[in-house]
Amino acid sequence: MADQGKGGGCTRPRRNIKTPTRYKEEEVERLYCVCRKPYRKGEFMIGCDGCDEWYHGICVGFNEDDADNMTKYLCAKCVAANPPAPPPS
């Protein structure tokens, strides 16, 4: 069973959590997260394994140490859309 994190989700492997996209400076900046702000170099981000959206760690309550201890991350929208099954009675 996957490690549970804050917000009911878990994280992707560490190698996938730092840079959501690479773009040229002259391109329009892509907006991410619930805050709808762009990625900034060096800023910790985490990708949802359900919808592939990227989130600023500070916005979803995670830091890199939290992410190191998780195997999967699901954002609040994905958790709400697919709640975990209740344990057997």
Tab-separated table of C-alpha atoms in Angstrom:
chain	number	residue	atom	x	y	z
A	1	MET	CA	0.000	0.000	0.000
A	2	ALA	CA	1.325	3.497	-0.815
A	3	ASP	CA	2.486	5.852	1.894
A	4	GLN	CA	-0.176	8.372	2.802
A	5	GLY	CA	0.746	12.042	2.849
A	6	LYS	CA	-0.954	15.291	3.706
A	7	GLY	CA	-4.169	15.840	1.772
A	8	GLY	CA	-4.636	12.105	1.266
A	9	GLY	CA	-1.967	11.802	-1.422
A	10	CYS	CA	1.618	10.741	-1.776
A	11	THR	CA	4.509	11.801	-3.977
A	12	ARG	CA	6.251	10.767	-7.130
A	13	PRO	CA	9.823	9.555	-6.887
A	14	ARG	CA	12.188	12.397	-6.018
A	15	ARG	CA	13.726	12.555	-9.489
A	16	ASN	CA	10.414	13.832	-10.919
A	17	ILE	CA	9.504	16.508	-8.394
A	18	LYS	CA	11.804	19.452	-9.008
A	19	THR	CA	11.234	20.681	-12.558
A	20	PRO	CA	7.731	20.445	-14.008
A	21	THR	CA	8.703	21.731	-17.415
A	22	ARG	CA	11.503	23.410	-19.229
A	23	TYR	CA	10.723	26.360	-21.417
A	24	LYS	CA	12.571	29.122	-23.145
A	25	GLU	CA	12.435	32.476	-21.425
A	26	GLU	CA	10.701	34.054	-24.408
A	27	GLU	CA	7.838	31.537	-24.254
A	28	VAL	CA	4.718	32.295	-22.261
A	29	GLU	CA	5.074	30.971	-18.740
A	30	ARG	CA	2.853	28.027	-17.908
A	31	LEU	CA	0.768	28.363	-14.751
A	32	TYR	CA	0.633	25.550	-12.199
A	33	CYS	CA	-0.880	24.638	-8.877
A	34	VAL	CA	-3.976	25.817	-7.031
A	35	CYS	CA	-2.406	29.283	-6.926
A	36	ARG	CA	-2.064	29.384	-10.740
A	37	LYS	CA	1.465	30.803	-10.632
A	38	PRO	CA	4.496	29.732	-12.685
A	39	TYR	CA	7.416	27.527	-11.696
A	40	ARG	CA	10.480	29.442	-10.564
A	41	LYS	CA	13.981	27.979	-10.785
A	42	GLY	CA	14.912	26.203	-7.564
A	43	GLU	CA	11.346	26.084	-6.228
A	44	PHE	CA	10.211	22.680	-4.925
A	45	MET	CA	7.243	21.282	-6.848
A	46	ILE	CA	5.422	17.973	-6.800
A	47	GLY	CA	3.495	16.299	-9.607
A	48	CYS	CA	0.153	14.552	-9.146
A	49	ASP	CA	0.196	10.931	-10.266
A	50	GLY	CA	-3.515	11.116	-11.065
A	51	CYS	CA	-3.852	14.177	-13.295
A	52	ASP	CA	-0.205	15.141	-13.996
A	53	GLU	CA	-0.723	18.698	-12.692
A	54	TRP	CA	2.221	20.228	-10.819
A	55	TYR	CA	1.941	21.902	-7.409
A	56	HIS	CA	4.227	24.190	-5.444
A	57	GLY	CA	5.229	22.285	-2.322
A	58	ILE	CA	4.426	25.243	-0.113
A	59	CYS	CA	0.884	25.456	-1.537
A	60	VAL	CA	0.066	21.800	-0.800
A	61	GLY	CA	1.983	21.481	2.472
A	62	PHE	CA	4.910	19.320	1.351
A	63	ASN	CA	8.649	19.793	1.354
A	64	GLU	CA	11.390	17.717	-0.247
A	65	ASP	CA	11.912	15.652	2.905
A	66	ASP	CA	8.199	14.710	2.901
A	67	ALA	CA	8.455	13.729	-0.754
A	68	ASP	CA	11.472	11.523	-0.111
A	69	ASN	CA	9.319	9.363	2.163
A	70	MET	CA	6.442	8.887	-0.291
A	71	THR	CA	5.973	6.799	-3.401
A	72	LYS	CA	2.900	8.460	-4.934
A	73	TYR	CA	1.138	11.826	-4.733
A	74	LEU	CA	-2.510	12.509	-5.504
A	75	CYS	CA	-3.780	16.087	-5.415
A	76	ALA	CA	-6.940	17.036	-3.522
A	77	LYS	CA	-9.014	16.999	-6.747
A	78	CYS	CA	-7.932	13.459	-7.612
A	79	VAL	CA	-8.499	12.241	-4.045
A	80	ALA	CA	-12.012	13.768	-4.072
A	81	ALA	CA	-12.781	12.215	-7.469
A	82	ASN	CA	-11.538	8.769	-6.390
A	83	PRO	CA	-11.902	8.393	-2.625
A	84	PRO	CA	-10.236	5.316	-1.126
A	85	ALA	CA	-12.460	2.313	-0.534
A	86	PRO	CA	-13.556	1.878	3.093
A	87	PRO	CA	-11.854	-0.954	4.963
A	88	PRO	CA	-13.768	-4.251	5.056
A	89	SER	CA	-16.075	-4.633	8.036
